[in-house]
Coordinates of C-alpha atoms in Angstrom, one line a residue:
X8 CA 134.5 39.4 -167.1
X9 CA 135.0 42.8 -165.6
X10 CA 132.2 44.2 -163.5
X11 CA 129.3 45.6 -165.7
X12 CA 128.5 49.3 -165.0
X13 CA 124.8 50.0 -164.9
X14 CA 122.7 53.1 -165.0
X15 CA 119.0 53.2 -163.8
X16 CA 116.7 55.8 -165.2
X17 CA 113.2 55.8 -163.7
X18 CA 110.7 57.7 -165.9
X19 CA 107.6 58.8 -163.9
X20 CA 105.9 62.1 -163.4
X21 CA 104.5 61.0 -160.0
X22 CA 107.8 59.7 -158.7
X23 CA 109.6 62.8 -160.0
X24 CA 107.2 65.0 -158.1
X25 CA 107.4 62.8 -155.0
X26 CA 103.7 61.9 -155.2
X27 CA 104.6 58.2 -155.4
X28 CA 107.5 56.2 -154.1
X29 CA 109.8 54.8 -156.8
X30 CA 109.6 51.0 -156.2
X31 CA 110.8 49.7 -159.6
X32 CA 114.2 51.3 -159.6
X33 CA 115.2 49.9 -156.2
X34 CA 113.8 46.5 -157.2
X35 CA 116.0 46.4 -160.3
X36 CA 119.0 47.7 -158.3
X37 CA 118.5 44.9 -155.8
X38 CA 118.4 42.3 -158.5
X39 CA 121.8 43.6 -159.8
X40 CA 123.5 43.9 -156.5
X41 CA 122.2 40.6 -154.9
X42 CA 125.0 38.2 -155.4
X43 CA 122.9 35.4 -154.1
X44 CA 120.2 35.8 -156.7
X45 CA 120.3 34.2 -160.1
X46 CA 120.2 37.6 -161.8
X47 CA 123.0 39.0 -159.6
X48 CA 125.2 36.0 -160.2
X49 CA 124.8 36.4 -164.0
X50 CA 125.2 40.2 -164.2
X51 CA 128.0 40.6 -161.7
X52 CA 127.6 44.4 -161.9
X53 CA 127.3 47.6 -160.0
X54 CA 124.9 50.6 -160.3
X55 CA 127.0 53.7 -161.0
X56 CA 124.3 56.2 -161.9
X57 CA 120.6 56.4 -161.1
X58 CA 118.0 59.1 -161.5
X59 CA 114.3 59.9 -161.7
X60 CA 113.0 62.1 -164.5
X61 CA 109.5 63.1 -165.6
X62 CA 107.7 61.8 -168.7
X63 CA 109.4 64.4 -170.9
X64 CA 111.4 63.5 -174.0
X65 CA 114.1 66.1 -173.4
X66 CA 114.7 64.9 -169.8
X67 CA 115.0 61.3 -170.9
X68 CA 117.3 62.1 -173.8
X69 CA 119.5 64.3 -171.7
X70 CA 120.3 61.6 -169.2
X71 CA 120.7 58.9 -171.9
X72 CA 123.1 61.0 -173.9
X73 CA 125.1 62.2 -170.9
X74 CA 125.5 58.7 -169.4
X75 CA 126.3 57.0 -172.7
X76 CA 128.8 59.6 -174.0
X77 CA 130.7 59.6 -170.8
X78 CA 131.7 56.0 -171.5
X79 CA 131.3 55.3 -167.8
X80 CA 128.2 53.1 -168.2
X81 CA 127.9 49.8 -170.1
X82 CA 124.1 49.2 -169.7
X83 CA 121.3 51.7 -169.1
X84 CA 117.9 50.4 -168.0
X85 CA 115.1 52.9 -168.4
X86 CA 112.1 51.9 -166.2
X87 CA 108.6 53.0 -167.1
X88 CA 107.0 55.1 -169.8
X89 CA 106.5 52.3 -172.4
X90 CA 102.7 52.1 -172.4
X91 CA 99.9 53.8 -174.3
X92 CA 99.4 56.8 -172.1
X93 CA 99.8 60.2 -173.8
X94 CA 102.7 60.9 -171.4
X95 CA 104.5 57.5 -172.2
X96 CA 107.4 58.7 -174.4
X97 CA 110.4 56.6 -173.3
X98 CA 110.5 54.6 -176.6
X99 CA 110.3 57.7 -178.7
X100 CA 113.1 59.4 -176.7
X101 CA 115.3 56.2 -176.9
X102 CA 114.8 55.8 -180.7
X103 CA 116.1 59.4 -181.2
X104 CA 119.5 58.8 -179.5
X105 CA 120.4 55.2 -180.3
X106 CA 122.7 54.4 -183.2
X107 CA 121.8 50.7 -183.6
X108 CA 118.6 48.9 -182.6
X109 CA 118.6 45.6 -180.7
X110 CA 115.1 44.3 -181.4
X111 CA 115.9 40.7 -180.2
X112 CA 116.1 41.9 -176.6
X113 CA 112.7 43.6 -176.8
X114 CA 111.2 40.5 -178.6
X115 CA 112.5 38.2 -175.8
X116 CA 110.9 40.4 -173.1
X117 CA 107.6 40.5 -175.1
X118 CA 107.4 36.8 -175.7
X119 CA 108.1 36.0 -172.0
X120 CA 105.6 38.6 -170.8
X121 CA 102.9 37.3 -173.1
X122 CA 103.0 33.9 -171.4
X123 CA 102.1 35.7 -168.2
X124 CA 99.5 38.2 -169.5
X125 CA 98.1 39.0 -172.9
X126 CA 98.2 42.7 -171.9
X127 CA 102.0 42.5 -172.5
X128 CA 101.3 43.0 -176.2
X129 CA 100.7 46.7 -175.4
X130 CA 104.3 47.3 -174.3
X131 CA 106.3 49.3 -176.7
X132 CA 109.9 48.7 -175.4
X133 CA 112.8 49.8 -177.5
X134 CA 116.4 48.5 -177.1
X135 CA 119.6 49.6 -178.8
X136 CA 123.2 50.8 -178.7
X137 CA 124.7 54.2 -178.4
X138 CA 128.4 54.2 -178.9
X139 CA 129.6 51.7 -176.2
X140 CA 126.4 51.6 -174.2
X141 CA 123.4 49.2 -174.4
X142 CA 120.1 50.9 -173.6
X143 CA 117.1 48.8 -172.7
X144 CA 113.5 49.9 -171.9
X145 CA 112.0 48.0 -169.0
X146 CA 108.3 48.2 -168.0
X147 CA 107.3 50.4 -165.1
X148 CA 105.9 47.9 -162.5
X149 CA 108.4 46.3 -160.1
X150 CA 107.1 42.8 -160.9
X151 CA 107.2 43.2 -164.7
X152 CA 110.6 44.9 -164.7
X153 CA 112.0 42.0 -162.6
X154 CA 110.4 39.4 -164.9
X155 CA 111.8 41.0 -168.0
X156 CA 115.3 41.4 -166.4
X157 CA 115.2 37.7 -165.5
X158 CA 114.6 36.8 -169.2
X159 CA 117.3 39.0 -170.7
X160 CA 120.0 38.8 -168.0
X161 CA 121.8 35.8 -169.5
X162 CA 122.5 37.7 -172.7
X163 CA 123.7 41.0 -171.2
X164 CA 127.2 40.0 -170.3
X165 CA 127.8 38.7 -173.8
X166 CA 126.3 41.8 -175.3
X167 CA 128.7 43.9 -173.3
X168 CA 131.6 41.8 -174.4
X169 CA 130.5 42.3 -178.0
X170 CA 130.2 46.1 -177.6
X171 CA 133.6 46.2 -175.9
X172 CA 135.0 43.8 -178.5
X173 CA 136.5 41.4 -176.0
X174 CA 137.5 38.8 -178.5
X175 CA 138.6 36.0 -176.1
X176 CA 135.5 36.1 -174.0
X177 CA 133.3 36.2 -177.1
X178 CA 135.1 33.1 -178.4
X179 CA 134.7 31.3 -175.0
X180 CA 131.0 32.1 -174.8
X181 CA 130.3 30.8 -178.4
X182 CA 132.2 27.6 -177.5
X183 CA 130.2 27.1 -174.3
X184 CA 126.9 27.7 -176.1
X185 CA 127.8 25.1 -178.7
X186 CA 128.8 22.5 -176.1
X187 CA 125.6 23.0 -174.2
X188 CA 123.5 22.4 -177.3
X189 CA 125.5 19.3 -178.0
X190 CA 125.0 17.8 -174.6
X191 CA 121.2 18.3 -174.1
X192 CA 119.7 15.3 -172.5
X193 CA 117.3 13.4 -174.7
X194 CA 114.1 12.2 -173.1
X195 CA 112.0 10.5 -175.6
X196 CA 112.9 8.7 -178.9
X197 CA 113.4 11.1 -181.8
X198 CA 113.5 14.2 -179.5
X199 CA 116.6 16.2 -178.4
X200 CA 114.6 18.1 -175.8
X201 CA 113.9 17.3 -172.2
X202 CA 110.1 17.7 -172.2
X203 CA 107.9 15.1 -173.9
X204 CA 105.7 17.8 -175.2
X205 CA 108.5 19.0 -177.5
X206 CA 108.9 15.5 -178.9
X207 CA 106.2 13.5 -180.7
X208 CA 102.8 13.2 -179.0
X209 CA 102.4 9.8 -180.7
X210 CA 105.6 8.6 -178.9
X211 CA 104.5 9.7 -175.4
X212 CA 104.1 7.0 -172.7
X213 CA 100.7 5.3 -172.8
X214 CA 101.3 3.8 -169.3
X215 CA 102.9 5.3 -166.3
X216 CA 106.4 4.0 -165.6
X217 CA 105.8 4.5 -161.9
X218 CA 104.4 1.6 -159.8
X219 CA 101.0 2.1 -158.1
X220 CA 101.5 2.2 -154.3
X221 CA 99.2 2.5 -151.4
X222 CA 98.7 5.7 -149.3
X223 CA 100.4 3.9 -146.4
X224 CA 103.4 3.1 -148.6
X225 CA 103.6 6.6 -149.9
X226 CA 103.7 8.0 -146.3
X227 CA 106.4 5.5 -145.3
X228 CA 108.5 6.7 -148.3
X229 CA 108.0 10.3 -147.3
X230 CA 109.1 9.6 -143.7
X231 CA 112.0 7.5 -144.9
X232 CA 113.5 10.2 -147.2
X233 CA 112.7 13.2 -145.0
X234 CA 115.4 14.4 -142.6
X235 CA 114.3 16.8 -139.8
X236 CA 115.8 20.3 -140.0
X237 CA 118.3 21.4 -137.3
X238 CA 119.1 17.7 -136.6
X239 CA 122.6 18.6 -135.7
X240 CA 122.1 22.0 -134.1
X241 CA 120.0 23.7 -131.5
X242 CA 118.2 26.9 -132.3
X243 CA 117.4 28.8 -129.1
X244 CA 114.3 30.9 -129.2
X245 CA 112.7 33.3 -126.6
X246 CA 109.5 32.0 -125.3
X247 CA 107.4 34.8 -126.7
X248 CA 108.8 34.0 -130.2
X249 CA 108.5 30.3 -130.0
X250 CA 104.7 30.1 -130.3
X251 CA 103.6 27.6 -133.0
X252 CA 107.1 26.1 -133.4
X253 CA 108.3 22.6 -132.5
X254 CA 110.4 21.8 -129.5
X255 CA 113.8 20.4 -130.5
X256 CA 114.8 18.5 -127.4
X257 CA 113.3 17.3 -124.1
X258 CA 112.7 19.9 -121.4
X259 CA 113.2 19.1 -117.7
X260 CA 112.0 21.4 -114.9
X261 CA 114.6 23.6 -113.4
X262 CA 112.7 23.9 -110.1
X263 CA 110.1 22.3 -107.9
X264 CA 106.5 23.4 -108.4
X265 CA 105.5 24.8 -106.1
X266 CA 109.0 25.7 -104.8
X267 CA 107.5 26.1 -101.2
X268 CA 104.6 24.7 -99.2
X269 CA 101.7 26.8 -100.4
X270 CA 98.1 27.4 -99.3
X271 CA 95.3 26.1 -101.5
X272 CA 92.7 28.3 -99.9
X273 CA 92.2 31.8 -98.4
X274 CA 92.3 31.1 -94.7
X275 CA 94.6 30.4 -91.8
X276 CA 97.8 28.2 -91.4
X277 CA 97.4 26.3 -88.2
X278 CA 98.7 23.4 -86.1
X279 CA 96.2 20.6 -86.9
X280 CA 96.6 19.0 -83.5
X281 CA 95.1 22.1 -81.9
X282 CA 91.7 21.0 -83.3
X283 CA 88.7 23.3 -83.0
X284 CA 88.7 26.4 -80.9
X285 CA 90.1 29.9 -80.6
X286 CA 93.3 31.0 -82.1
X287 CA 95.5 34.1 -81.8
X288 CA 96.2 35.6 -85.2
X289 CA 100.0 36.4 -85.4
X290 CA 100.1 38.1 -88.7
X291 CA 99.1 37.7 -92.4
X292 CA 101.0 36.3 -95.3
X293 CA 100.0 37.1 -98.9
X294 CA 101.1 35.5 -102.1
X295 CA 104.8 36.4 -102.8
X296 CA 105.5 36.9 -99.1
X297 CA 108.0 35.1 -96.8
X298 CA 106.8 32.7 -94.1
X299 CA 110.0 31.1 -92.9
X300 CA 110.6 33.6 -90.1
X301 CA 107.2 33.0 -88.5
X302 CA 107.1 30.5 -85.6
X303 CA 103.7 28.9 -84.9
X304 CA 103.0 28.0 -81.3
X305 CA 100.0 26.0 -80.0
X306 CA 96.9 28.2 -80.0
X307 CA 98.2 30.5 -82.7
X308 CA 97.6 30.8 -86.4
X309 CA 98.7 32.9 -89.5
X310 CA 96.3 34.4 -92.0
X311 CA 97.3 33.2 -95.6
X312 CA 96.0 33.9 -99.1
X313 CA 95.6 31.3 -101.9
X314 CA 99.1 30.5 -103.3
X315 CA 101.0 32.1 -100.4
X316 CA 103.8 30.2 -98.5
X317 CA 102.9 28.9 -95.1
X318 CA 105.2 28.7 -92.0
X319 CA 107.4 25.6 -91.6
X320 CA 105.5 24.6 -88.4
X321 CA 102.0 24.7 -90.0
X322 CA 100.4 21.3 -90.6
X323 CA 97.1 22.4 -92.1
X324 CA 95.1 25.3 -93.6
X325 CA 91.6 26.0 -92.5
X326 CA 89.5 28.0 -95.0
X327 CA 87.9 31.4 -94.0
X328 CA 84.4 29.9 -94.4
X329 CA 85.1 27.5 -91.4
X330 CA 86.0 30.3 -89.0
X331 CA 84.5 33.3 -87.3
X332 CA 86.1 36.5 -86.0
X333 CA 86.3 36.9 -82.2
X334 CA 88.3 40.1 -81.8
X335 CA 90.0 42.7 -84.0
X336 CA 92.3 45.6 -83.3
X337 CA 91.0 48.9 -82.0
X338 CA 91.0 50.4 -85.5
X339 CA 89.4 47.3 -87.0
X340 CA 92.3 47.0 -89.5
X341 CA 93.6 43.6 -88.3
X342 CA 92.3 40.4 -86.8
X343 CA 93.5 39.5 -83.3
X344 CA 91.5 36.4 -82.5
X345 CA 89.4 33.9 -84.5
X346 CA 87.5 30.7 -83.7
X347 CA 87.9 27.5 -85.8
X348 CA 84.5 25.9 -86.3
X349 CA 85.4 22.7 -88.2
X350 CA 87.6 19.7 -87.7
X351 CA 91.1 20.0 -89.0
X352 CA 93.1 17.2 -90.7
X353 CA 96.9 17.1 -91.0
X354 CA 98.0 18.3 -94.5
X355 CA 94.6 19.8 -95.2
X356 CA 94.6 22.4 -98.1
X357 CA 98.4 22.5 -98.3
X358 CA 100.3 22.0 -101.6
X359 CA 103.6 20.3 -100.7
X360 CA 106.9 21.3 -102.3
X361 CA 107.1 19.7 -105.8
X362 CA 103.6 18.2 -105.6
X363 CA 102.9 19.5 -109.2
X364 CA 106.3 19.1 -110.8
X365 CA 109.6 17.8 -109.3
X366 CA 112.9 19.5 -110.2
X367 CA 114.4 17.5 -113.0
X368 CA 111.1 16.0 -114.1
X369 CA 110.4 15.8 -117.8
X370 CA 107.8 18.4 -118.7
X371 CA 107.8 18.6 -122.5
X372 CA 108.9 16.0 -125.0
X373 CA 110.9 16.8 -128.1
X374 CA 108.6 17.2 -131.0
X375 CA 105.9 19.0 -129.0
X376 CA 104.1 21.9 -130.8
X377 CA 104.5 24.9 -128.6
X378 CA 101.1 26.4 -127.9
X379 CA 100.0 28.7 -125.1
X380 CA 99.9 26.0 -122.3
X381 CA 103.3 24.5 -123.3
X382 CA 105.0 27.9 -123.3
X383 CA 103.4 28.8 -119.9
X384 CA 104.6 25.5 -118.5
X385 CA 108.1 26.2 -119.7
X386 CA 108.1 29.6 -118.1
X387 CA 106.8 28.2 -114.8
X388 CA 109.7 25.7 -114.8
X389 CA 112.3 28.5 -115.2
X390 CA 112.9 28.7 -118.9
X391 CA 113.4 32.0 -120.8
X392 CA 114.8 30.4 -124.0
X393 CA 114.0 26.9 -125.4
X394 CA 115.4 24.9 -128.3
X395 CA 113.1 24.8 -131.3
X396 CA 113.2 23.4 -134.8
X397 CA 113.3 26.0 -137.5
X398 CA 110.4 25.9 -139.8
X399 CA 111.1 24.9 -143.4
X400 CA 111.0 27.5 -146.1
X401 CA 108.1 26.5 -148.4
X402 CA 107.2 27.6 -151.9
X403 CA 103.9 27.0 -153.8
X404 CA 103.9 26.9 -157.6
X405 CA 101.0 26.4 -159.9
X406 CA 101.6 25.0 -163.4
X407 CA 99.6 25.0 -166.6
X408 CA 99.0 26.9 -169.8
X409 CA 95.3 27.4 -168.9
X410 CA 95.9 29.2 -165.6
X411 CA 95.4 33.0 -165.1
X412 CA 95.7 35.1 -162.0
X413 CA 92.4 36.1 -160.5
X414 CA 91.5 39.7 -161.3
X415 CA 92.5 39.6 -165.0
X416 CA 90.1 39.3 -167.9
X417 CA 89.6 35.6 -168.5
X418 CA 90.8 34.5 -171.9
X419 CA 89.1 31.7 -174.0
X420 CA 90.1 28.2 -172.8
X421 CA 91.5 29.6 -169.5
X422 CA 90.6 29.3 -165.8
X423 CA 91.6 31.2 -162.8
X424 CA 94.2 29.7 -160.6
X425 CA 92.5 28.7 -157.3
X426 CA 95.0 26.1 -156.2
X427 CA 97.7 28.5 -155.2
X428 CA 95.6 30.6 -152.8
X429 CA 94.0 27.4 -151.4
X430 CA 97.3 25.7 -150.6
X431 CA 99.0 28.9 -149.3
X432 CA 96.0 29.4 -146.9
X433 CA 96.0 25.8 -145.8
X434 CA 99.7 26.1 -144.9
X435 CA 99.0 29.2 -142.9
X436 CA 96.1 27.6 -141.1
X437 CA 98.6 24.9 -140.0
X438 CA 101.2 27.3 -138.8
X439 CA 103.5 27.4 -141.8
X440 CA 104.5 30.5 -143.7
X441 CA 105.0 30.0 -147.4
X442 CA 106.0 31.9 -150.5
X443 CA 103.9 32.4 -153.7
X444 CA 106.1 31.2 -156.6
X445 CA 103.6 32.2 -159.3
X446 CA 102.5 30.2 -162.3
X447 CA 104.7 28.2 -164.6
X448 CA 103.2 27.7 -168.1
X449 CA 103.8 24.4 -169.9
X450 CA 107.0 25.5 -171.5
X451 CA 110.2 23.6 -170.9
X452 CA 112.5 26.6 -170.3
X453 CA 110.0 28.6 -168.3
X454 CA 109.2 25.6 -166.0
X455 CA 112.9 24.9 -165.5
X456 CA 113.7 28.5 -164.6
X457 CA 110.6 28.7 -162.3
X458 CA 111.6 25.6 -160.4
X459 CA 115.3 26.5 -160.2
X460 CA 114.4 30.0 -158.9
X461 CA 112.1 28.5 -156.3
X462 CA 114.5 25.8 -155.1
X463 CA 117.2 28.4 -154.5
X464 CA 114.9 30.0 -151.9
X465 CA 113.0 27.2 -150.3
X466 CA 113.4 23.8 -148.7
X467 CA 110.1 22.4 -149.9
X468 CA 108.4 23.2 -153.2
X469 CA 104.8 22.2 -153.5
X470 CA 103.4 22.3 -157.0
X471 CA 100.0 21.6 -158.5
X472 CA 99.4 20.3 -162.0
X473 CA 101.6 18.8 -164.8
X474 CA 102.0 15.4 -163.2
X475 CA 99.4 13.3 -165.0
X476 CA 99.6 11.5 -168.4
X477 CA 98.8 14.5 -170.7
X478 CA 101.1 15.4 -173.5
X479 CA 101.9 18.7 -171.7
X480 CA 102.6 17.1 -168.3
X481 CA 106.4 17.5 -168.2
X482 CA 107.1 18.0 -164.6
X483 CA 108.4 14.6 -163.7
X484 CA 110.8 14.4 -166.7
X485 CA 112.1 17.9 -165.9
X486 CA 112.8 16.9 -162.3
X487 CA 114.6 13.8 -163.3
X488 CA 116.7 15.0 -166.2
X489 CA 117.4 18.6 -165.4
X490 CA 117.5 18.6 -161.5
X491 CA 118.8 15.0 -161.2
X492 CA 115.9 14.4 -158.7
X493 CA 115.0 11.0 -157.3
X494 CA 111.3 10.4 -157.7
X495 CA 110.4 8.2 -154.7
X496 CA 106.8 7.7 -156.0
X497 CA 104.8 8.9 -158.9
X498 CA 101.4 7.1 -158.5
X499 CA 99.2 6.3 -155.5
X500 CA 96.3 3.9 -155.4
X501 CA 93.7 6.5 -154.2
X502 CA 90.9 8.7 -155.4
X503 CA 91.4 11.6 -155.8
X504 CA 95.1 12.2 -156.2
X505 CA 96.5 9.2 -158.1
X506 CA 99.4 11.1 -159.9
X507 CA 100.7 12.7 -156.7
X508 CA 104.6 12.7 -156.8
X509 CA 107.3 13.0 -154.2
X510 CA 110.9 13.7 -155.2
X511 CA 114.1 14.9 -153.6
X512 CA 117.2 16.5 -155.1
X513 CA 120.3 18.3 -153.9
X514 CA 120.9 22.0 -154.8
X515 CA 123.7 24.1 -153.4
X516 CA 124.7 21.2 -151.1
X517 CA 121.2 21.2 -149.5
X518 CA 118.5 18.6 -149.7
X519 CA 115.3 19.9 -151.4
X520 CA 111.9 18.3 -151.2
X521 CA 109.3 18.4 -154.0
X522 CA 105.7 17.4 -153.5
X523 CA 103.9 17.6 -156.8
X524 CA 100.1 17.5 -156.4
X525 CA 97.5 17.0 -159.1
X526 CA 96.0 20.1 -160.7
X527 CA 92.4 19.3 -160.0
X528 CA 91.4 21.6 -157.1
X529 CA 89.9 18.8 -154.9
X530 CA 92.8 16.5 -155.6
X531 CA 95.2 19.2 -154.6
X532 CA 93.5 19.9 -151.3
X533 CA 93.0 16.2 -150.3
X534 CA 96.7 15.3 -151.1
X535 CA 97.8 18.4 -149.3
X536 CA 96.2 17.0 -146.1
X537 CA 97.4 13.5 -146.7
X538 CA 101.0 14.1 -147.8
X539 CA 102.2 17.7 -147.7
X540 CA 101.4 18.3 -144.0
X541 CA 103.0 15.1 -142.8
X542 CA 106.1 15.9 -144.8
X543 CA 106.4 19.4 -143.3
X544 CA 105.7 18.0 -139.8
X545 CA 108.5 15.5 -140.2
X546 CA 110.9 18.3 -141.2
X547 CA 109.9 20.1 -138.0
X548 CA 110.1 17.0 -135.7
X549 CA 106.4 17.5 -135.1
X550 CA 105.1 14.1 -133.9
X551 CA 101.3 14.9 -134.2
X552 CA 99.2 12.7 -136.4
X553 CA 95.7 13.3 -137.9
X554 CA 92.7 12.4 -135.7
X555 CA 90.8 9.5 -137.1
X556 CA 87.3 8.6 -135.7
X557 CA 84.5 6.2 -136.6
X558 CA 81.5 7.7 -138.2
X559 CA 78.0 6.6 -139.4
X560 CA 77.1 7.1 -143.0
X561 CA 73.9 9.1 -143.7
X562 CA 73.9 8.2 -147.4
X563 CA 75.0 5.3 -149.6
X564 CA 78.2 5.2 -151.6
X565 CA 79.2 3.2 -154.7
X566 CA 82.7 2.1 -154.0
X567 CA 85.5 2.9 -156.5
X568 CA 88.2 0.4 -157.6
X569 CA 90.7 2.6 -155.6
X570 CA 90.4 3.6 -152.0
X571 CA 88.6 6.9 -151.9
X572 CA 88.8 10.0 -149.6
X573 CA 85.4 11.6 -149.8
X574 CA 84.6 15.0 -148.4
X575 CA 82.0 15.0 -145.6
X576 CA 80.5 17.0 -142.8
X577 CA 80.5 15.2 -139.4
X578 CA 77.8 16.1 -137.0
X579 CA 77.4 15.0 -133.4
X580 CA 74.1 14.7 -131.4
X581 CA 72.9 13.6 -128.0
X582 CA 71.5 10.3 -129.3
X583 CA 74.2 8.6 -131.3
X584 CA 77.5 7.7 -129.8
X585 CA 79.2 8.1 -133.2
X586 CA 79.1 11.3 -135.4
X587 CA 76.9 11.2 -138.4
X588 CA 78.6 11.7 -141.8
X589 CA 76.8 13.7 -144.4
X590 CA 78.2 13.8 -148.0
X591 CA 79.1 17.2 -149.4
X592 CA 77.8 16.2 -152.8
X593 CA 79.4 15.2 -156.1
X594 CA 82.9 14.0 -155.4
X595 CA 84.6 14.6 -158.7
X596 CA 88.0 16.0 -158.3
X597 CA 87.4 19.4 -160.0
X598 CA 84.4 20.3 -157.9
X599 CA 86.0 22.6 -155.3
X600 CA 82.6 23.9 -154.2
X601 CA 81.9 20.6 -152.5
X602 CA 84.9 21.0 -150.2
X603 CA 83.2 23.9 -148.6
X604 CA 82.2 23.2 -145.0
X605 CA 83.8 19.7 -145.1
X606 CA 85.4 18.9 -141.7
X607 CA 86.4 15.3 -142.5
X608 CA 87.6 12.9 -145.2
X609 CA 85.7 9.6 -145.2
X610 CA 88.2 6.8 -145.8
X611 CA 86.2 4.6 -148.1
X612 CA 87.7 1.1 -149.0
X613 CA 88.3 -0.1 -152.5
X614 CA 85.5 -2.0 -154.3
X615 CA 85.6 -5.7 -154.1
X616 CA 83.5 -8.4 -155.8
X617 CA 81.8 -9.1 -152.5
X618 CA 81.5 -5.5 -151.5
X619 CA 80.5 -2.9 -154.2
X620 CA 78.8 -0.3 -152.1
X621 CA 78.4 1.1 -148.6
X622 CA 74.9 1.7 -147.3
X623 CA 73.3 4.3 -145.0
X624 CA 74.1 3.4 -141.4
X625 CA 77.4 1.6 -142.3
X626 CA 80.4 2.6 -140.1
X627 CA 83.6 4.0 -141.7
X628 CA 86.8 5.7 -140.6
X629 CA 87.0 9.5 -141.0
X630 CA 90.0 11.8 -140.8
X631 CA 89.1 15.0 -139.1
X632 CA 90.4 18.1 -140.9
X633 CA 92.3 20.6 -138.7
X634 CA 92.6 18.2 -135.7
X635 CA 95.7 16.4 -134.7
X636 CA 96.7 14.1 -131.8
X637 CA 100.1 13.4 -130.2
X638 CA 101.7 10.0 -130.6

């Protein structure tokens, strides 16, 4: 269709008076103009007019009438002024100038917003048509305006076609809609919807279709199906910008270290064969100086500082402490003669050329994480830029009807979302930046749109929740049937974290990775350590692995039928050779409080007939949290 012409009218006293910056108008404009965004691809439009007016009916109406009657604008978005404040009059002004109402658009925005916050019911948005222009009231906050625009964007091009009376395009749109309805993929018997929750609860699976595999098998599948980023290209990065990244290629020294024979001590470069006795001091050489022009003769020496080059003839360095001054210059500014008091050995306190690192010697292996020492070593060996692996773009999405953002009034039957901030912070602690993808309620269309929106921006999407056997756990079917994802595993023989799922799909010709963690907070944190971090490290070519030690139990444990990863605090003392492992308390998967202060996961074996418990003093393996080692 032809480009849609938009007008943006921000309604705000404070923005009009320059007391606050208008952030909502530019946010909506960006959505319209960004051809890479989902909204931009749908709307395919341009903003022709934009203005900021105060919360006054006459000012709002004047702009709406002027823009509409000019027939230069197809869609006008008003932004703000739809609430309960005395000054919020945008709906009233809009009602006075429209000729036809379009309540379905307002209803769609309201229904979508209510799934995010119950406060959306206080919005009073009005939508309608004036002549050939569609007018839509959007809320005033940038986030809410964008969310509402995301919901109604698919209908706007067709609405404009209807207003313009473009019969052929209207006919094509109706045909496409009918075809899409006819080709929906059935998931469960008797249901024409993707998600099992929209079918019959009675017909849902009573057993998981995914085989139970071990933690080791799950990790092998992750490694097998994960392809490092930048595998076919080299991304060069300045040293000061490479901190925390992963080296993409072996580094070899460009020079010898040291590149000259250097003094190890503050003292005097001498001929070792001269032995003890008096020496004439020819001159002094400091670090950074040149020594090649100085010729040492028997009975002479040269004063040198630590790290300074020494003359080619010198065969030893004697430290200042083993000498005494015999004579100085008349002004006492220079030494003229010293006496060596100790025996001198050939090669004493001299660093030969290349004794630390030879030119061409391997200094850093590909896959090394670049911390301060590694970057200093690269600089010392002549590098300004080095090849690094680009970090993956990561998104974190929480799922579940019961979740609310912290800071809002908690509704009955709801809980605050703790997983997202926990996982985002864990990623940051391990050197990964990530994006907050919000909360997806257990609604088929919303979850599809949330995942689709996220996958267009990230390489790896980490979710929590909706992967168990509940009638609302629809994530796996959606990944399979809507995104054509391959689920490599969907159940792991472990506690906590059994329903952890790993899948891959291709979107926009790029491989995407989905790691779906359980919704219970402890399960999410444990599986984050065990599976998400190894996946991300493989993408970065990071070859580090968790540090595993042996530890002595300070309490007994009843073993579970599944191998268990129990939170613990390891403490070292001067008596025991092994650290002592103290339980953090009740290990149920919802008890996040008992993760606090844990610095290790005890790797407890599965229960067997001959071994049903571990006793105090038994030795087990423990994975240290926050510690890695190089393979």
